[in-house]
PDB file of N, CA, C and O in Angstrom:
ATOM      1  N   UNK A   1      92.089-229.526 -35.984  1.00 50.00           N
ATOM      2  CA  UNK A   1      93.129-230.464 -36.323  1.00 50.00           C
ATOM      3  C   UNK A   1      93.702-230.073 -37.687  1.00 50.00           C
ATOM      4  O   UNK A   1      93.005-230.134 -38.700  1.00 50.00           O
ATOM      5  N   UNK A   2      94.552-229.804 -37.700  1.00 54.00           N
ATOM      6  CA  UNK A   2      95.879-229.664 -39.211  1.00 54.00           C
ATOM      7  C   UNK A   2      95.551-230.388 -40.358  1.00 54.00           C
ATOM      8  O   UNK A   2      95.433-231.493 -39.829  1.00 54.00           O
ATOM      9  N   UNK A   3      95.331-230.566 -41.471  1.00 53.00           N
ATOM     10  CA  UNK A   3      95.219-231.140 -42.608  1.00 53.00           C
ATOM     11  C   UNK A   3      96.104-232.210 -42.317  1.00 53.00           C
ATOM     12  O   UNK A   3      96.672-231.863 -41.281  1.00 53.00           O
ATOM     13  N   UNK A   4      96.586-233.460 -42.706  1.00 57.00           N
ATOM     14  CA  UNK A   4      97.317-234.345 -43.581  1.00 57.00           C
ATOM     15  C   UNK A   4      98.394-233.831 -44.382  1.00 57.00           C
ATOM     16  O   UNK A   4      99.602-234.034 -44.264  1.00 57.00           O
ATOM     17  N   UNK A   5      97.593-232.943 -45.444  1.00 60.00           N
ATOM     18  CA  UNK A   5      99.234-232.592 -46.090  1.00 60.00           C
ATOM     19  C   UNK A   5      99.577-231.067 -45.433  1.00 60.00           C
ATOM     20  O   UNK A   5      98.718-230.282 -45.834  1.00 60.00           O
ATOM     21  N   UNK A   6     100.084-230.726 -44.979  1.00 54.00           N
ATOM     22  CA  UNK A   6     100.522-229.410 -43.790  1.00 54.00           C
ATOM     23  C   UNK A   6     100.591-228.108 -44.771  1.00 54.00           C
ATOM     24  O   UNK A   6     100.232-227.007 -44.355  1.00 54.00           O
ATOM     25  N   UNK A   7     101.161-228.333 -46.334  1.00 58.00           N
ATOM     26  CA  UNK A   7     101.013-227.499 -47.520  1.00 58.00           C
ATOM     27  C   UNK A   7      99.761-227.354 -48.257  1.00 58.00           C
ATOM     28  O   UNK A   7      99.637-226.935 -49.408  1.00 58.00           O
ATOM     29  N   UNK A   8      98.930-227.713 -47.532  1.00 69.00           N
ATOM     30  CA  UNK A   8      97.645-227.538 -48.511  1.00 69.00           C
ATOM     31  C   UNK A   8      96.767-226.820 -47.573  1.00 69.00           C
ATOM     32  O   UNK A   8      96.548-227.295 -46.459  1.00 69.00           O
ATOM     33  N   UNK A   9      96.162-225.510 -48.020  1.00 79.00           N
ATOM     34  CA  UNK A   9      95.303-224.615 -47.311  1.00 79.00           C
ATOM     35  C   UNK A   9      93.834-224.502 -48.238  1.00 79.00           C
ATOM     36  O   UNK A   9      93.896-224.750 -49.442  1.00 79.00           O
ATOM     37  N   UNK A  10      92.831-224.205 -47.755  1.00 90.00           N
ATOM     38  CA  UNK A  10      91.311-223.431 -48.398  1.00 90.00           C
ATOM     39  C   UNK A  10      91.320-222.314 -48.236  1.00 90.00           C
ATOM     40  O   UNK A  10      90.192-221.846 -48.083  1.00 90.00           O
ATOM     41  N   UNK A  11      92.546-221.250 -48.175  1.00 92.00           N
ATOM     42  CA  UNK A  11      91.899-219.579 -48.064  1.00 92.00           C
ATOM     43  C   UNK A  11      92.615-219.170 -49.964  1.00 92.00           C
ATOM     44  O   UNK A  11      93.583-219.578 -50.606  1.00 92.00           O
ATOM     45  N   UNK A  12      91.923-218.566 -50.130  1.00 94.00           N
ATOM     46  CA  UNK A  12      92.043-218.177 -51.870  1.00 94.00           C
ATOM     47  C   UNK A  12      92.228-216.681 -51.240  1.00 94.00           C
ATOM     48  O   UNK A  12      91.687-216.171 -50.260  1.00 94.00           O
ATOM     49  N   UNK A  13      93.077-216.226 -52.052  1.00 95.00           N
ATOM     50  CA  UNK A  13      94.057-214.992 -52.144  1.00 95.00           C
ATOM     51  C   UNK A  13      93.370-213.261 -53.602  1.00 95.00           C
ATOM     52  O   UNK A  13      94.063-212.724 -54.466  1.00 95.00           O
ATOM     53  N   UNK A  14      92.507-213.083 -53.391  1.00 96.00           N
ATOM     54  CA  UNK A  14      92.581-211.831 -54.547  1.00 96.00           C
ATOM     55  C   UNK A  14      93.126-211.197 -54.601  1.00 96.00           C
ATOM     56  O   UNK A  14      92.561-210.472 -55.420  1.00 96.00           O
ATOM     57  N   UNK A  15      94.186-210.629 -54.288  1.00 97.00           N
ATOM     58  CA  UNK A  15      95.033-209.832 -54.321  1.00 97.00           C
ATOM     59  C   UNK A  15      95.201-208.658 -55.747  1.00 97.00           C
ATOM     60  O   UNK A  15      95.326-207.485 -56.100  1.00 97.00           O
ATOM     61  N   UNK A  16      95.055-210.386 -56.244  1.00 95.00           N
ATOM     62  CA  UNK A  16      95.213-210.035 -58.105  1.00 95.00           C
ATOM     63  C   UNK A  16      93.917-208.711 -58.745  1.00 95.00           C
ATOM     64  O   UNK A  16      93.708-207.783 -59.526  1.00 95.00           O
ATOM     65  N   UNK A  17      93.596-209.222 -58.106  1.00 96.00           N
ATOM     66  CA  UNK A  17      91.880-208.859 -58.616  1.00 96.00           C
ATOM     67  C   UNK A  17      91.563-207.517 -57.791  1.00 96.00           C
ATOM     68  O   UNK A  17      90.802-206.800 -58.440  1.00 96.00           O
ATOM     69  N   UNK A  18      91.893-207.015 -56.655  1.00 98.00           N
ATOM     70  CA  UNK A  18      91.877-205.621 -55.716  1.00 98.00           C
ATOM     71  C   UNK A  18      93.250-205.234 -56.759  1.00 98.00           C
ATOM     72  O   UNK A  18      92.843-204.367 -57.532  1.00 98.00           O
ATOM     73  N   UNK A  19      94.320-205.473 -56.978  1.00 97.00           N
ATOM     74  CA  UNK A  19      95.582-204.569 -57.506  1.00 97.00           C
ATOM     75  C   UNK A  19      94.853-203.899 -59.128  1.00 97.00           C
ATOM     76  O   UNK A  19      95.147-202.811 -59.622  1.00 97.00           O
ATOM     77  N   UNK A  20      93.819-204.962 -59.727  1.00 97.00           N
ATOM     78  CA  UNK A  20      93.984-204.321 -61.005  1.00 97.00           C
ATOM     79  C   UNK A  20      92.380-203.600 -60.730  1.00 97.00           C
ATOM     80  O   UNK A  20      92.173-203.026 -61.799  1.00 97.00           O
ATOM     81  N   UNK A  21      91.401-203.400 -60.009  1.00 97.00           N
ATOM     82  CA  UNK A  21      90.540-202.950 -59.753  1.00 97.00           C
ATOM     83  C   UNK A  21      91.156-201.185 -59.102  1.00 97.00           C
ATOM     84  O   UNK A  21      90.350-200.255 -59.068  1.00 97.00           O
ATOM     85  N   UNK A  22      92.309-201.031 -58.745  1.00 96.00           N
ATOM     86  CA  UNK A  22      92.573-199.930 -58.127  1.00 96.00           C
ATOM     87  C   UNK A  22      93.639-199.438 -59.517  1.00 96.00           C
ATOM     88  O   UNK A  22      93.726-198.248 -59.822  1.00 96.00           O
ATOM     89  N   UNK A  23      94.285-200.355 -60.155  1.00 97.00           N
ATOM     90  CA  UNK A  23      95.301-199.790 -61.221  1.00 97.00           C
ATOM     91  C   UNK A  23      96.630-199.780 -60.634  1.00 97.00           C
ATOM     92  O   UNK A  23      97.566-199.218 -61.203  1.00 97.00           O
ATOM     93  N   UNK A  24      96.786-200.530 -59.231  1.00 97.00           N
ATOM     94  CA  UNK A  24      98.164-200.778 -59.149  1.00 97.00           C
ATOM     95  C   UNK A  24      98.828-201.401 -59.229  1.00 97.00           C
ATOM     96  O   UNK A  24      98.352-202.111 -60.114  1.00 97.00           O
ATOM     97  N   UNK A  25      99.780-201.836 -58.972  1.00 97.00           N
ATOM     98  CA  UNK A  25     101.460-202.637 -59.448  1.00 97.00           C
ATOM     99  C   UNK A  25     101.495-203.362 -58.272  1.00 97.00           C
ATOM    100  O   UNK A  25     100.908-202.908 -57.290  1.00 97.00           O
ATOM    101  N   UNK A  26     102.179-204.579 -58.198  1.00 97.00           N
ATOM    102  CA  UNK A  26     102.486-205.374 -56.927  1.00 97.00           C
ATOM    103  C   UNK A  26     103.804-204.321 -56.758  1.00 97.00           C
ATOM    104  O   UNK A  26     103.992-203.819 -55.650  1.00 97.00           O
ATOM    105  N   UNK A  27     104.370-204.121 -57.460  1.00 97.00           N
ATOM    106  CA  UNK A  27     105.183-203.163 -56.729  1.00 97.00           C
ATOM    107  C   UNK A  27     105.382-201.784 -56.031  1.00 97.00           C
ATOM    108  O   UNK A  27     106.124-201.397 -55.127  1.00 97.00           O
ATOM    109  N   UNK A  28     104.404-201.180 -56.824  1.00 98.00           N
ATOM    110  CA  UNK A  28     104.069-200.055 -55.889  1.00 98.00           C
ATOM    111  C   UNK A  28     102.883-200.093 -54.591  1.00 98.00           C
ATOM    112  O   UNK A  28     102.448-199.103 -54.001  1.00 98.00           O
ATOM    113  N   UNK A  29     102.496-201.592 -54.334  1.00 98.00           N
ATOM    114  CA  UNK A  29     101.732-202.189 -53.416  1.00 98.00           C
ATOM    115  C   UNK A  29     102.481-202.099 -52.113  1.00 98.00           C
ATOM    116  O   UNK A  29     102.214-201.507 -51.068  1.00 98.00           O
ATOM    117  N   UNK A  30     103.732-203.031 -52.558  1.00 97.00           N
ATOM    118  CA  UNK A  30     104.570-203.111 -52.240  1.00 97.00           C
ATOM    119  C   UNK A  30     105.619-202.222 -51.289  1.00 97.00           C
ATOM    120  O   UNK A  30     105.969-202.581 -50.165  1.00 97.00           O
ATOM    121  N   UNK A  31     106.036-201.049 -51.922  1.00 97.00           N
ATOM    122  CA  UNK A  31     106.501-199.625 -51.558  1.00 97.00           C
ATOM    123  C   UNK A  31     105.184-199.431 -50.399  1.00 97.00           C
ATOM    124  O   UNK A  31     105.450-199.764 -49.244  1.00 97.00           O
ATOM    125  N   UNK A  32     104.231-199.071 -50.595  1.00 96.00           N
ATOM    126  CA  UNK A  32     102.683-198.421 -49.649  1.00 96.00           C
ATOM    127  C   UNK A  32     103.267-199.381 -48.238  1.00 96.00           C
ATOM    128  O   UNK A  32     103.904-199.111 -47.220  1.00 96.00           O
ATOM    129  N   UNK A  33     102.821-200.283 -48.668  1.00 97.00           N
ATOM    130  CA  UNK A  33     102.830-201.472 -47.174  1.00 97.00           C
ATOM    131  C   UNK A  33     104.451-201.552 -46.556  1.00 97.00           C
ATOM    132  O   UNK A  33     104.691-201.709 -45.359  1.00 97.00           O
ATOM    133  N   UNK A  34     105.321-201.434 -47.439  1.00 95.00           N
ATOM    134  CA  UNK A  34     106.271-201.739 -46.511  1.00 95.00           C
ATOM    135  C   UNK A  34     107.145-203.127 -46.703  1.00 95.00           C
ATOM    136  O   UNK A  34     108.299-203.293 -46.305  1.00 95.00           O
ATOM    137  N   UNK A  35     106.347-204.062 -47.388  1.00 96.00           N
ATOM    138  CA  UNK A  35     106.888-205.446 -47.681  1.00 96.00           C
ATOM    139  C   UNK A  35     107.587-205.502 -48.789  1.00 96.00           C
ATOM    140  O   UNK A  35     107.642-204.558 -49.576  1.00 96.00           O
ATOM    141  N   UNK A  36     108.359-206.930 -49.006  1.00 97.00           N
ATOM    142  CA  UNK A  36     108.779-206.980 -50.185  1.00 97.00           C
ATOM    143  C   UNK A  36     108.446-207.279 -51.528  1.00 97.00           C
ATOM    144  O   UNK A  36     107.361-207.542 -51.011  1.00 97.00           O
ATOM    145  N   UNK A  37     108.318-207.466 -52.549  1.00 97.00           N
ATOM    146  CA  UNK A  37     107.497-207.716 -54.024  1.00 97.00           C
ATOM    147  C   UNK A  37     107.806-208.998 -53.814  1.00 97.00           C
ATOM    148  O   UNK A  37     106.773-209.363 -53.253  1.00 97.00           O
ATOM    149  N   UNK A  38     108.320-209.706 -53.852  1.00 97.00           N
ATOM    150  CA  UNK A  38     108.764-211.772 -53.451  1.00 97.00           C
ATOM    151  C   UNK A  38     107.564-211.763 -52.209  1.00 97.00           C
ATOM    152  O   UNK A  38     106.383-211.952 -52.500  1.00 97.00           O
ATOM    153  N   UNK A  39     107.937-211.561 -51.029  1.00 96.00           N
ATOM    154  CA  UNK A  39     106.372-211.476 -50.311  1.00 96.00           C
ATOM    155  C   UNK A  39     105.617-211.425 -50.610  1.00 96.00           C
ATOM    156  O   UNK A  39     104.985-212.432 -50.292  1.00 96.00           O
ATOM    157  N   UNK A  40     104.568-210.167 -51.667  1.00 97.00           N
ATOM    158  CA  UNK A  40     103.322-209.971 -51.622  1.00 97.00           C
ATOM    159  C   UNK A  40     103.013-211.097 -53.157  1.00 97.00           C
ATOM    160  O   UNK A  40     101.918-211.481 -53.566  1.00 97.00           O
ATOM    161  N   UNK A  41     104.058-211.325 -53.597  1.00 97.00           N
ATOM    162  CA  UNK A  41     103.822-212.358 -55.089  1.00 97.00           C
ATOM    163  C   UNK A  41     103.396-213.750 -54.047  1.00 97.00           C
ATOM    164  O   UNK A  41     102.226-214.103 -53.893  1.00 97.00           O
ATOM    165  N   UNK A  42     104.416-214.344 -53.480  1.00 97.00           N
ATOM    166  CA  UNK A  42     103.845-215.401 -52.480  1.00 97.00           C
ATOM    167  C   UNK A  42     102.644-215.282 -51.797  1.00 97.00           C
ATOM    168  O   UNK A  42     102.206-216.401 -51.532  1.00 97.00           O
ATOM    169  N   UNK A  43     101.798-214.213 -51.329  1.00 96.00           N
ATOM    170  CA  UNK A  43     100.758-214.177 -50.918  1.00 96.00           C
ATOM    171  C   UNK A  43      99.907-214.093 -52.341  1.00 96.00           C
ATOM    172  O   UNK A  43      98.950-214.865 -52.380  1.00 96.00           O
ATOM    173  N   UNK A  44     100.074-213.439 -53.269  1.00 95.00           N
ATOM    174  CA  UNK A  44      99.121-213.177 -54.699  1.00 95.00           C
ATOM    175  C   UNK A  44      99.155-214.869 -54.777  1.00 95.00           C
ATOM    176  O   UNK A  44      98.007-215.314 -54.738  1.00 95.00           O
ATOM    177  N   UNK A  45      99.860-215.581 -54.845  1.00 94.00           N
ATOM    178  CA  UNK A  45      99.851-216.484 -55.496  1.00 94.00           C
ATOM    179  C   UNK A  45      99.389-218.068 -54.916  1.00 94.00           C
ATOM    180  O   UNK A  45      99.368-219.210 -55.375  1.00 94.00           O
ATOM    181  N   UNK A  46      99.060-217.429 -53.702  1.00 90.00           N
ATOM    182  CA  UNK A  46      98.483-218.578 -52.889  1.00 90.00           C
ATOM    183  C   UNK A  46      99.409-219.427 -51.998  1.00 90.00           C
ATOM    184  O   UNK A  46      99.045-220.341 -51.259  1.00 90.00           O
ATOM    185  N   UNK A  47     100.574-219.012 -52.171  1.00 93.00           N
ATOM    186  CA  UNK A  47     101.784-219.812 -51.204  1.00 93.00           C
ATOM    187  C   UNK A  47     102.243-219.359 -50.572  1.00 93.00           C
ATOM    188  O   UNK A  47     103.469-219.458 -50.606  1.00 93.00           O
ATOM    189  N   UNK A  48     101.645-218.569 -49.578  1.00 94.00           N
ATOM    190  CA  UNK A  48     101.926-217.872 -48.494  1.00 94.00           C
ATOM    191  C   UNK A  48     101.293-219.188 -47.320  1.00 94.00           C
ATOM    192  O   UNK A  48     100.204-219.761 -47.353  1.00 94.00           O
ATOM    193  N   UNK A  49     102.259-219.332 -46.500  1.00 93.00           N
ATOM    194  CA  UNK A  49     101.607-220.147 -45.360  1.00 93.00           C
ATOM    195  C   UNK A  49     100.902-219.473 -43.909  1.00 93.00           C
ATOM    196  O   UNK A  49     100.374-219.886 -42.876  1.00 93.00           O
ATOM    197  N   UNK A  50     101.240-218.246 -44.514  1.00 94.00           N
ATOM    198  CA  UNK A  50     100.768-217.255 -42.962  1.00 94.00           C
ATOM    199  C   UNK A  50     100.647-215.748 -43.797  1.00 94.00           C
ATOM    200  O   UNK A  50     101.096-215.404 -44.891  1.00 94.00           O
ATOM    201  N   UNK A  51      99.643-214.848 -42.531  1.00 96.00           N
ATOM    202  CA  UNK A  51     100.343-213.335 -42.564  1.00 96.00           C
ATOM    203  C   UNK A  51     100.009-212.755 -41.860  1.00 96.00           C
ATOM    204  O   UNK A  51      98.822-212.864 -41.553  1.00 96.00           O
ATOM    205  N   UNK A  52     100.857-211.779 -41.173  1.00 96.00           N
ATOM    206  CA  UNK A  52     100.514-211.038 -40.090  1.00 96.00           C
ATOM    207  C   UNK A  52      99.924-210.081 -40.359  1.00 96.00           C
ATOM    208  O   UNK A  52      99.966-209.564 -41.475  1.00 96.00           O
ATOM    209  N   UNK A  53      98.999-209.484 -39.028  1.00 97.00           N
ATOM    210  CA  UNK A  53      97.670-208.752 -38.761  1.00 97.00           C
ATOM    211  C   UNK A  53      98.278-207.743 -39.587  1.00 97.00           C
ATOM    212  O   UNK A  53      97.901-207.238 -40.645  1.00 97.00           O
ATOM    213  N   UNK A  54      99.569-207.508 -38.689  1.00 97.00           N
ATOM    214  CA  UNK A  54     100.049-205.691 -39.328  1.00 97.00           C
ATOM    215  C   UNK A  54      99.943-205.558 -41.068  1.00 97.00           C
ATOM    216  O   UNK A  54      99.445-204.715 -41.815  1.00 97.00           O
ATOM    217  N   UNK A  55     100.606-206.713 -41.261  1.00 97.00           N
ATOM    218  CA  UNK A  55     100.705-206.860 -43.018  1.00 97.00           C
ATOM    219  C   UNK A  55      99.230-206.821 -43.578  1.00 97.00           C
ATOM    220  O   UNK A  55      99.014-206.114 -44.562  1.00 97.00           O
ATOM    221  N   UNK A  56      98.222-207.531 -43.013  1.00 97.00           N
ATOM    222  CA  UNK A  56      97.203-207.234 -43.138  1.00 97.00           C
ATOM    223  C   UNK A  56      96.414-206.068 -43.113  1.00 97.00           C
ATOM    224  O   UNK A  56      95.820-205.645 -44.105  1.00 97.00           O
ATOM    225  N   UNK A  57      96.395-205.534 -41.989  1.00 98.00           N
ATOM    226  CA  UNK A  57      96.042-203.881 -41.819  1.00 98.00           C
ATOM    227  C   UNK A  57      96.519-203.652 -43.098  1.00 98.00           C
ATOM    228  O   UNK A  57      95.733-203.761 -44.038  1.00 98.00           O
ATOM    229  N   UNK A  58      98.106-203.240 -43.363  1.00 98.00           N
ATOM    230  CA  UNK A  58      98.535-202.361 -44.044  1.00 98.00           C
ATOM    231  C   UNK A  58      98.021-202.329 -45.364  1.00 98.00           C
ATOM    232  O   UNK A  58      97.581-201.327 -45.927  1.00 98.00           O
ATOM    233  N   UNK A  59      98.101-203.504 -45.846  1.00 98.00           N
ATOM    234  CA  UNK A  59      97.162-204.163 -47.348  1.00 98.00           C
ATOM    235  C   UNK A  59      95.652-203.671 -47.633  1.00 98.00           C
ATOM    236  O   UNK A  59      95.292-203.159 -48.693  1.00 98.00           O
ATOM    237  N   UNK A  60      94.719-203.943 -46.367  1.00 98.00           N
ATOM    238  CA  UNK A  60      93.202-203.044 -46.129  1.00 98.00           C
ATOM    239  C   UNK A  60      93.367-201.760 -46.262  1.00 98.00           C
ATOM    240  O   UNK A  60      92.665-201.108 -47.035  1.00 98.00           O
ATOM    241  N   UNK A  61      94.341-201.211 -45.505  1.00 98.00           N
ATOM    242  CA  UNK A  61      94.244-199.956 -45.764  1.00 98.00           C
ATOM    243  C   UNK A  61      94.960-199.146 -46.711  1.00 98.00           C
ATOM    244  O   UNK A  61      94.811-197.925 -46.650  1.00 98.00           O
ATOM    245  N   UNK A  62      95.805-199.713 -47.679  1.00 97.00           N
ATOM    246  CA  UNK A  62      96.328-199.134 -48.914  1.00 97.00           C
ATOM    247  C   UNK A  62      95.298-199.975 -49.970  1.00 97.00           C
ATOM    248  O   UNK A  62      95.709-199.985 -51.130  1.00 97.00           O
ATOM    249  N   UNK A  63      94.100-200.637 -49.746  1.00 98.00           N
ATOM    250  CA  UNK A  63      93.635-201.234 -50.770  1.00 98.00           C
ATOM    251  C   UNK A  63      92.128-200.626 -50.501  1.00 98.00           C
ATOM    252  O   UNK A  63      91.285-200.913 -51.351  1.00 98.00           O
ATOM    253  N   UNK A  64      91.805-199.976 -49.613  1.00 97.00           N
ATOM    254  CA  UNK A  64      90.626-199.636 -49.089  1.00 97.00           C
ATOM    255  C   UNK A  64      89.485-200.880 -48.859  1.00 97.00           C
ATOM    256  O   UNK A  64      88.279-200.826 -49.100  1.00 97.00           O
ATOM    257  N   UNK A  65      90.115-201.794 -48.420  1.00 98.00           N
ATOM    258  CA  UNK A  65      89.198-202.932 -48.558  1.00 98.00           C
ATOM    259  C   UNK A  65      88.839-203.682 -46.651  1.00 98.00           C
ATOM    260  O   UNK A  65      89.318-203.305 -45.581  1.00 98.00           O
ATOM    261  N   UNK A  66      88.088-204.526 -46.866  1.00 98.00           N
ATOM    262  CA  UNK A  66      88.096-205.334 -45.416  1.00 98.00           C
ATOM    263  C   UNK A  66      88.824-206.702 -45.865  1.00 98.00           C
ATOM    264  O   UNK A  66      88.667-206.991 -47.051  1.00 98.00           O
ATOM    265  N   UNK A  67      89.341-207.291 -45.346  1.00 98.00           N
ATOM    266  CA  UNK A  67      89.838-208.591 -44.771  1.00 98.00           C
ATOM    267  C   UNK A  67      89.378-209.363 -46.009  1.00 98.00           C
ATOM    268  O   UNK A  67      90.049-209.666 -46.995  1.00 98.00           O
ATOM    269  N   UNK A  68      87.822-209.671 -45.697  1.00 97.00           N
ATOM    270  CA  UNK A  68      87.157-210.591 -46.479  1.00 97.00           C
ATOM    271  C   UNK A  68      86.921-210.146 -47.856  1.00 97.00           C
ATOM    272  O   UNK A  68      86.206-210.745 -48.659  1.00 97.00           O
ATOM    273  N   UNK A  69      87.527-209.121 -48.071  1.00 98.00           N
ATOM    274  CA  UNK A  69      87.862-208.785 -49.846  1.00 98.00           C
ATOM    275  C   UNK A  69      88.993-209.605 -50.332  1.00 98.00           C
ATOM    276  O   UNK A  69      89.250-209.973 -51.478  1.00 98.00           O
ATOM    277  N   UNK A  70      89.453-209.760 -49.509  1.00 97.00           N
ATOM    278  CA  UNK A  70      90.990-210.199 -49.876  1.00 97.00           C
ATOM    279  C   UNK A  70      91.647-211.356 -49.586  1.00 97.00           C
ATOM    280  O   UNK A  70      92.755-211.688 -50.009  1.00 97.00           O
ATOM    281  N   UNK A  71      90.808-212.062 -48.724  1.00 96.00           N
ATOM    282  CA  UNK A  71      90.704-213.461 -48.266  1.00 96.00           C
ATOM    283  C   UNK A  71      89.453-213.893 -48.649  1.00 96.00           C
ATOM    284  O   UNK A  71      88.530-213.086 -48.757  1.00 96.00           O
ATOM    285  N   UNK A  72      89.245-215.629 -48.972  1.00 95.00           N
ATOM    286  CA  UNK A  72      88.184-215.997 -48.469  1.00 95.00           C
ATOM    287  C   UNK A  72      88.366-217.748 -48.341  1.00 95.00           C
ATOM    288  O   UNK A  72      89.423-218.283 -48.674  1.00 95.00           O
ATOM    289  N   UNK A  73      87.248-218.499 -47.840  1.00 94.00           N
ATOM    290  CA  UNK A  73      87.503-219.447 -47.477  1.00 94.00           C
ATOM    291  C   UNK A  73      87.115-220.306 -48.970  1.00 94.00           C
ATOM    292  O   UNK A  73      86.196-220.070 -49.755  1.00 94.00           O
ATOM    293  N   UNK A  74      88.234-221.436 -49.035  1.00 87.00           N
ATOM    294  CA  UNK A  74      87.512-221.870 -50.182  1.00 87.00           C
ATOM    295  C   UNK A  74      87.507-223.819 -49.672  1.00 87.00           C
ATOM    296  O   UNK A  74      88.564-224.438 -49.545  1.00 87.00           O
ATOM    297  N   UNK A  75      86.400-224.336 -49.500  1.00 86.00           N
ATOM    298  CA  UNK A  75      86.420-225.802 -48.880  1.00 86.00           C
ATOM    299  C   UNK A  75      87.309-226.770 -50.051  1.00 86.00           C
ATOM    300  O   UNK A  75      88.342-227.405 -49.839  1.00 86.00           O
ATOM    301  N   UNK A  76      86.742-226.680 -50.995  1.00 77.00           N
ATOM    302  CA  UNK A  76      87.578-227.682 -52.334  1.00 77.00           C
ATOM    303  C   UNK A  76      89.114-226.978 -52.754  1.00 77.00           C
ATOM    304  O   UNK A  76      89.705-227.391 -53.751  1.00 77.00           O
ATOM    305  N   UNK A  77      89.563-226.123 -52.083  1.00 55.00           N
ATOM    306  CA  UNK A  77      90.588-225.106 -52.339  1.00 55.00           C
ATOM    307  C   UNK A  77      90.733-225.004 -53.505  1.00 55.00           C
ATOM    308  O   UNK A  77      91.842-225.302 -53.949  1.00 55.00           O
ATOM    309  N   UNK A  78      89.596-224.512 -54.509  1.00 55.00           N
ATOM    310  CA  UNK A  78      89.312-223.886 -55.625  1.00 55.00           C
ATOM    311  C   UNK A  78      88.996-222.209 -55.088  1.00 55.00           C
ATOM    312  O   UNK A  78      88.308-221.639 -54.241  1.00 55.00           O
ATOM    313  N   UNK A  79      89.774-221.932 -55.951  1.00 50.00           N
ATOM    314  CA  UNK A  79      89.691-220.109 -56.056  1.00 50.00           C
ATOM    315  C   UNK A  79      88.896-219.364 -56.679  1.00 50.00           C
ATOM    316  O   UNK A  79      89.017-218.141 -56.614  1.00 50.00           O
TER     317      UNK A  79
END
């Protein structure tokens, strides 16, 4: 069943934290995957309401990471 407020999610976003662990730029993240820098900032930043597998793949595999590096569940939607 959907939350109550439809804008409020528990998955916390590292994004931040894999970009400066590798030394890259949301923008040259950006360029690799294919997406736009406004996109991958909305996902860095937790206000992404979705993302697709492919975008996903592409992110794992220009970040060398799995899924659950880069997602995780957070119950109090503390990050």
């Amino acid at each position: 069943m959907p939350p109550d407020n439809a804008d409020a999610h528990s998955i916390g976003v590292h994004l931040d934290r894999l970009l400066e662990a590798r030394g890259l730029t949301l923008t040259e993240l950006a360029d690799r995957v294919g997406v736009t820098v406004v996109n991958l900032s909305v996902l860095k930043n937790g206000r992404a309401k979705a993302i697709r597998f492919s975008t996903l793949t592409a992110l794992c595999r220009e970040l060398g990471c799995q899924p659950g590096d880069l997602l995780s569940y957070q119950p109090d939607g503390l990050e």
